[in-house]
């Protein structure tokens, strides 16, 4: 079995909903108005409601309640809006495919915690588009879900063996399957035509030093994943905190004393983000 | 700055230096205003004497009753979850320290509410 073969031909996974490509097109076009983008979002009422709640959430400190999609678009900003719409549709897309050994809500909780951790670190680093890092964190373990749905027997055997022998999942996936969930996560992002920086950061989140071009982004996601595991929000099936890559930590230039503050920021955002994305699940 | 015995430390005093355990793991950062549960941590880790900063704020911080058992249980649990990490590496040591305190506090809160 080859990691490249696993997702081939699966059109439902390979493509994102139409609304996303139309939105992306509109945002990339130089002369698009907020009204136009608002109208696009409004064509999907559930998505529109979600974006309104998002604009009114603690993430965007607005003085007055946001009561129209038009205002929501201007509050959130079009680029961030695109990324948040993507987060919303992907979580919805993979809703309800509960596996025997992995509960989807727990899985998303870990993914959201990692996304928030990545965004908090990116904010600390003064990165311009922090939602991009939120997505990398959110999607880093998607491969695990795909492995469980595409080759359930094989991946379940990995989970059982890791549990019985008290070892880490990712090296065991490599040993037993010849590839790991991070390879599959990267494949998925590639199929969705997401930027290469995101593909690479997700691909190398267990081995950031091996990332050919995007060492910094891979290191950031690696550290965010480490923090999310430590905080024990949700689970991706991994029982233990994966080892911190010391070089990745050094690369971020975060003073050890800042960890406390970073954790406080993650805690502040975690519950409201979970309510926003997982409400009704 | 003055050195005082741990059993003479009271909440509201400020740590004048970083306080580490025998293996060098940071327990309390310099400048921390100590509360009762942190003083208990010092005792739990077998610290006998610490340096106190001159400005004694003497403002006891609100705190829940964190017992030594909570701390020990939390420490065991966190160290087990971090078994694939080098405990002595500074960011790892700091993260584990924060998580141990967090978990011990959660246990104490659950205990308080459970009764």
PDB file of N, CA, C and O in Angstrom, chain A residues 166 226 229-230 232-233 240-244 246 249 256 259 263 267, chain B residues 77 80-86 89-92 94-95 98-99 102:
ATOM      1  N   UNK A 166       2.113   0.321  25.102  1.00  0.00           N
ATOM      2  CA  UNK A 166       2.446   1.645  25.612  1.00  0.00           C
ATOM      3  C   UNK A 166       3.472   2.359  24.743  1.00  0.00           C
ATOM      4  O   UNK A 166       4.500   2.823  25.238  1.00  0.00           O
ATOM      5  N   UNK A 226       2.343  19.515  20.465  1.00  0.00           N
ATOM      6  CA  UNK A 226       2.918  19.107  21.760  1.00  0.00           C
ATOM      7  C   UNK A 226       2.141  19.758  22.911  1.00  0.00           C
ATOM      8  O   UNK A 226       1.767  19.099  23.879  1.00  0.00           O
ATOM      9  N   UNK A 229      -1.402  18.267  23.171  1.00  0.00           N
ATOM     10  CA  UNK A 229      -1.355  16.959  23.836  1.00  0.00           C
ATOM     11  C   UNK A 229      -1.173  17.133  25.336  1.00  0.00           C
ATOM     12  O   UNK A 229      -1.822  16.460  26.133  1.00  0.00           O
ATOM     13  N   UNK A 230      -0.269  18.041  25.706  1.00  0.00           N
ATOM     14  CA  UNK A 230      -0.005  18.267  27.134  1.00  0.00           C
ATOM     15  C   UNK A 230      -1.260  18.739  27.852  1.00  0.00           C
ATOM     16  O   UNK A 230      -1.576  18.269  28.943  1.00  0.00           O
ATOM     17  N   UNK A 232      -4.168  18.094  27.084  1.00  0.00           N
ATOM     18  CA  UNK A 232      -5.091  16.964  27.151  1.00  0.00           C
ATOM     19  C   UNK A 232      -6.525  17.347  26.793  1.00  0.00           C
ATOM     20  O   UNK A 232      -7.477  16.843  27.381  1.00  0.00           O
ATOM     21  N   UNK A 233      -6.674  18.272  25.859  1.00  0.00           N
ATOM     22  CA  UNK A 233      -8.001  18.594  25.348  1.00  0.00           C
ATOM     23  C   UNK A 233      -8.319  17.596  24.229  1.00  0.00           C
ATOM     24  O   UNK A 233      -7.619  17.558  23.216  1.00  0.00           O
ATOM     25  N   UNK A 240       0.046   9.248  24.741  1.00  0.00           N
ATOM     26  CA  UNK A 240       1.153   9.960  25.381  1.00  0.00           C
ATOM     27  C   UNK A 240       1.473  11.256  24.647  1.00  0.00           C
ATOM     28  O   UNK A 240       1.104  11.427  23.482  1.00  0.00           O
ATOM     29  N   UNK A 241       2.151  12.144  25.347  1.00  0.00           N
ATOM     30  CA  UNK A 241       2.573  13.394  24.732  1.00  0.00           C
ATOM     31  C   UNK A 241       3.787  13.093  23.841  1.00  0.00           C
ATOM     32  O   UNK A 241       4.798  12.601  24.342  1.00  0.00           O
ATOM     33  N   UNK A 242       3.691  13.337  22.546  1.00  0.00           N
ATOM     34  CA  UNK A 242       4.832  13.042  21.672  1.00  0.00           C
ATOM     35  C   UNK A 242       6.047  13.876  22.095  1.00  0.00           C
ATOM     36  O   UNK A 242       5.881  14.954  22.645  1.00  0.00           O
ATOM     37  N   UNK A 243       7.254  13.345  21.863  1.00  0.00           N
ATOM     38  CA  UNK A 243       8.445  14.063  22.331  1.00  0.00           C
ATOM     39  C   UNK A 243       8.611  15.416  21.644  1.00  0.00           C
ATOM     40  O   UNK A 243       8.389  15.537  20.441  1.00  0.00           O
ATOM     41  N   UNK A 244       8.983  16.420  22.428  1.00  0.00           N
ATOM     42  CA  UNK A 244       9.257  17.746  21.870  1.00  0.00           C
ATOM     43  C   UNK A 244      10.590  17.707  21.130  1.00  0.00           C
ATOM     44  O   UNK A 244      11.596  17.250  21.681  1.00  0.00           O
ATOM     45  N   UNK A 246      13.700  19.416  20.196  1.00  0.00           N
ATOM     46  CA  UNK A 246      14.362  20.558  20.818  1.00  0.00           C
ATOM     47  C   UNK A 246      14.717  21.638  19.802  1.00  0.00           C
ATOM     48  O   UNK A 246      14.605  22.832  20.077  1.00  0.00           O
ATOM     49  N   UNK A 249      11.714  23.725  19.009  1.00  0.00           N
ATOM     50  CA  UNK A 249      11.447  24.692  20.086  1.00  0.00           C
ATOM     51  C   UNK A 249      12.394  25.885  19.946  1.00  0.00           C
ATOM     52  O   UNK A 249      11.961  27.036  20.006  1.00  0.00           O
ATOM     53  N   UNK A 256      11.079  30.222  27.652  1.00  0.00           N
ATOM     54  CA  UNK A 256      10.370  29.228  28.450  1.00  0.00           C
ATOM     55  C   UNK A 256       9.334  29.893  29.363  1.00  0.00           C
ATOM     56  O   UNK A 256       8.249  29.371  29.590  1.00  0.00           O
ATOM     57  N   UNK A 259       5.577  30.286  28.301  1.00  0.00           N
ATOM     58  CA  UNK A 259       4.645  29.157  28.190  1.00  0.00           C
ATOM     59  C   UNK A 259       3.367  29.375  28.998  1.00  0.00           C
ATOM     60  O   UNK A 259       2.268  29.079  28.537  1.00  0.00           O
ATOM     61  N   UNK A 263      -0.353  29.332  27.412  1.00  0.00           N
ATOM     62  CA  UNK A 263      -1.397  28.410  27.865  1.00  0.00           C
ATOM     63  C   UNK A 263      -2.650  29.176  28.291  1.00  0.00           C
ATOM     64  O   UNK A 263      -3.768  28.782  27.975  1.00  0.00           O
ATOM     65  N   UNK A 267      -6.341  28.591  26.782  1.00  0.00           N
ATOM     66  CA  UNK A 267      -7.497  28.300  27.638  1.00  0.00           C
ATOM     67  C   UNK A 267      -8.632  29.279  27.375  1.00  0.00           C
ATOM     68  O   UNK A 267      -9.789  28.885  27.310  1.00  0.00           O
TER      69      UNK A 267
ATOM     70  N   UNK B  77       0.979  11.401  37.247  1.00  0.00           N
ATOM     71  CA  UNK B  77       0.193  11.301  36.028  1.00  0.00           C
ATOM     72  C   UNK B  77       0.855  12.057  34.880  1.00  0.00           C
ATOM     73  O   UNK B  77       1.005  11.539  33.766  1.00  0.00           O
ATOM     74  N   UNK B  80       4.034  10.469  33.656  1.00  0.00           N
ATOM     75  CA  UNK B  80       3.742   9.287  32.853  1.00  0.00           C
ATOM     76  C   UNK B  80       3.324   9.692  31.437  1.00  0.00           C
ATOM     77  O   UNK B  80       3.795   9.126  30.447  1.00  0.00           O
ATOM     78  N   UNK B  81       2.477  10.713  31.331  1.00  0.00           N
ATOM     79  CA  UNK B  81       2.034  11.148  30.007  1.00  0.00           C
ATOM     80  C   UNK B  81       3.194  11.730  29.196  1.00  0.00           C
ATOM     81  O   UNK B  81       3.178  11.711  27.978  1.00  0.00           O
ATOM     82  N   UNK B  82       4.197  12.264  29.891  1.00  0.00           N
ATOM     83  CA  UNK B  82       5.368  12.836  29.215  1.00  0.00           C
ATOM     84  C   UNK B  82       6.530  11.844  29.167  1.00  0.00           C
ATOM     85  O   UNK B  82       7.681  12.245  29.052  1.00  0.00           O
ATOM     86  N   UNK B  83       6.237  10.558  29.263  1.00  0.00           N
ATOM     87  CA  UNK B  83       7.330   9.577  29.364  1.00  0.00           C
ATOM     88  C   UNK B  83       8.242   9.585  28.137  1.00  0.00           C
ATOM     89  O   UNK B  83       9.380   9.150  28.217  1.00  0.00           O
ATOM     90  N   UNK B  84       7.763  10.055  26.986  1.00  0.00           N
ATOM     91  CA  UNK B  84       8.620  10.086  25.801  1.00  0.00           C
ATOM     92  C   UNK B  84       9.340  11.431  25.643  1.00  0.00           C
ATOM     93  O   UNK B  84       9.967  11.678  24.624  1.00  0.00           O
ATOM     94  N   UNK B  85       9.184  12.305  26.635  1.00  0.00           N
ATOM     95  CA  UNK B  85       9.856  13.600  26.613  1.00  0.00           C
ATOM     96  C   UNK B  85      10.999  13.602  27.614  1.00  0.00           C
ATOM     97  O   UNK B  85      10.919  12.944  28.646  1.00  0.00           O
ATOM     98  N   UNK B  86      12.047  14.379  27.331  1.00  0.00           N
ATOM     99  CA  UNK B  86      13.158  14.514  28.280  1.00  0.00           C
ATOM    100  C   UNK B  86      12.726  15.468  29.379  1.00  0.00           C
ATOM    101  O   UNK B  86      12.694  16.690  29.181  1.00  0.00           O
ATOM    102  N   UNK B  89      14.683  18.812  30.086  1.00  0.00           N
ATOM    103  CA  UNK B  89      14.847  19.870  29.079  1.00  0.00           C
ATOM    104  C   UNK B  89      13.981  21.073  29.506  1.00  0.00           C
ATOM    105  O   UNK B  89      12.794  20.903  29.776  1.00  0.00           O
ATOM    106  N   UNK B  90      14.572  22.295  29.587  1.00  0.00           N
ATOM    107  CA  UNK B  90      13.865  23.411  30.242  1.00  0.00           C
ATOM    108  C   UNK B  90      12.408  23.643  29.803  1.00  0.00           C
ATOM    109  O   UNK B  90      11.539  23.721  30.675  1.00  0.00           O
ATOM    110  N   UNK B  91      12.089  23.746  28.501  1.00  0.00           N
ATOM    111  CA  UNK B  91      10.673  23.994  28.190  1.00  0.00           C
ATOM    112  C   UNK B  91       9.766  22.840  28.633  1.00  0.00           C
ATOM    113  O   UNK B  91       8.626  23.063  29.048  1.00  0.00           O
ATOM    114  N   UNK B  92      10.291  21.623  28.574  1.00  0.00           N
ATOM    115  CA  UNK B  92       9.495  20.459  28.984  1.00  0.00           C
ATOM    116  C   UNK B  92       9.280  20.493  30.506  1.00  0.00           C
ATOM    117  O   UNK B  92       8.166  20.306  30.992  1.00  0.00           O
ATOM    118  N   UNK B  94       9.288  23.078  32.411  1.00  0.00           N
ATOM    119  CA  UNK B  94       8.363  24.174  32.740  1.00  0.00           C
ATOM    120  C   UNK B  94       6.917  23.779  32.403  1.00  0.00           C
ATOM    121  O   UNK B  94       6.004  24.028  33.187  1.00  0.00           O
ATOM    122  N   UNK B  95       6.720  23.171  31.258  1.00  0.00           N
ATOM    123  CA  UNK B  95       5.368  22.770  30.854  1.00  0.00           C
ATOM    124  C   UNK B  95       4.817  21.738  31.846  1.00  0.00           C
ATOM    125  O   UNK B  95       3.680  21.834  32.302  1.00  0.00           O
ATOM    126  N   UNK B  98       3.783  23.436  35.077  1.00  0.00           N
ATOM    127  CA  UNK B  98       2.508  24.143  34.955  1.00  0.00           C
ATOM    128  C   UNK B  98       1.336  23.157  34.935  1.00  0.00           C
ATOM    129  O   UNK B  98       0.304  23.392  35.551  1.00  0.00           O
ATOM    130  N   UNK B  99       1.528  22.039  34.228  1.00  0.00           N
ATOM    131  CA  UNK B  99       0.442  21.065  34.115  1.00  0.00           C
ATOM    132  C   UNK B  99       0.183  20.343  35.435  1.00  0.00           C
ATOM    133  O   UNK B  99      -0.956  20.029  35.762  1.00  0.00           O
ATOM    134  N   UNK B 102      -1.782  22.706  37.527  1.00  0.00           N
ATOM    135  CA  UNK B 102      -3.124  22.810  36.966  1.00  0.00           C
ATOM    136  C   UNK B 102      -3.965  21.588  37.344  1.00  0.00           C
ATOM    137  O   UNK B 102      -5.098  21.712  37.775  1.00  0.00           O
TER     138      UNK B 102
END
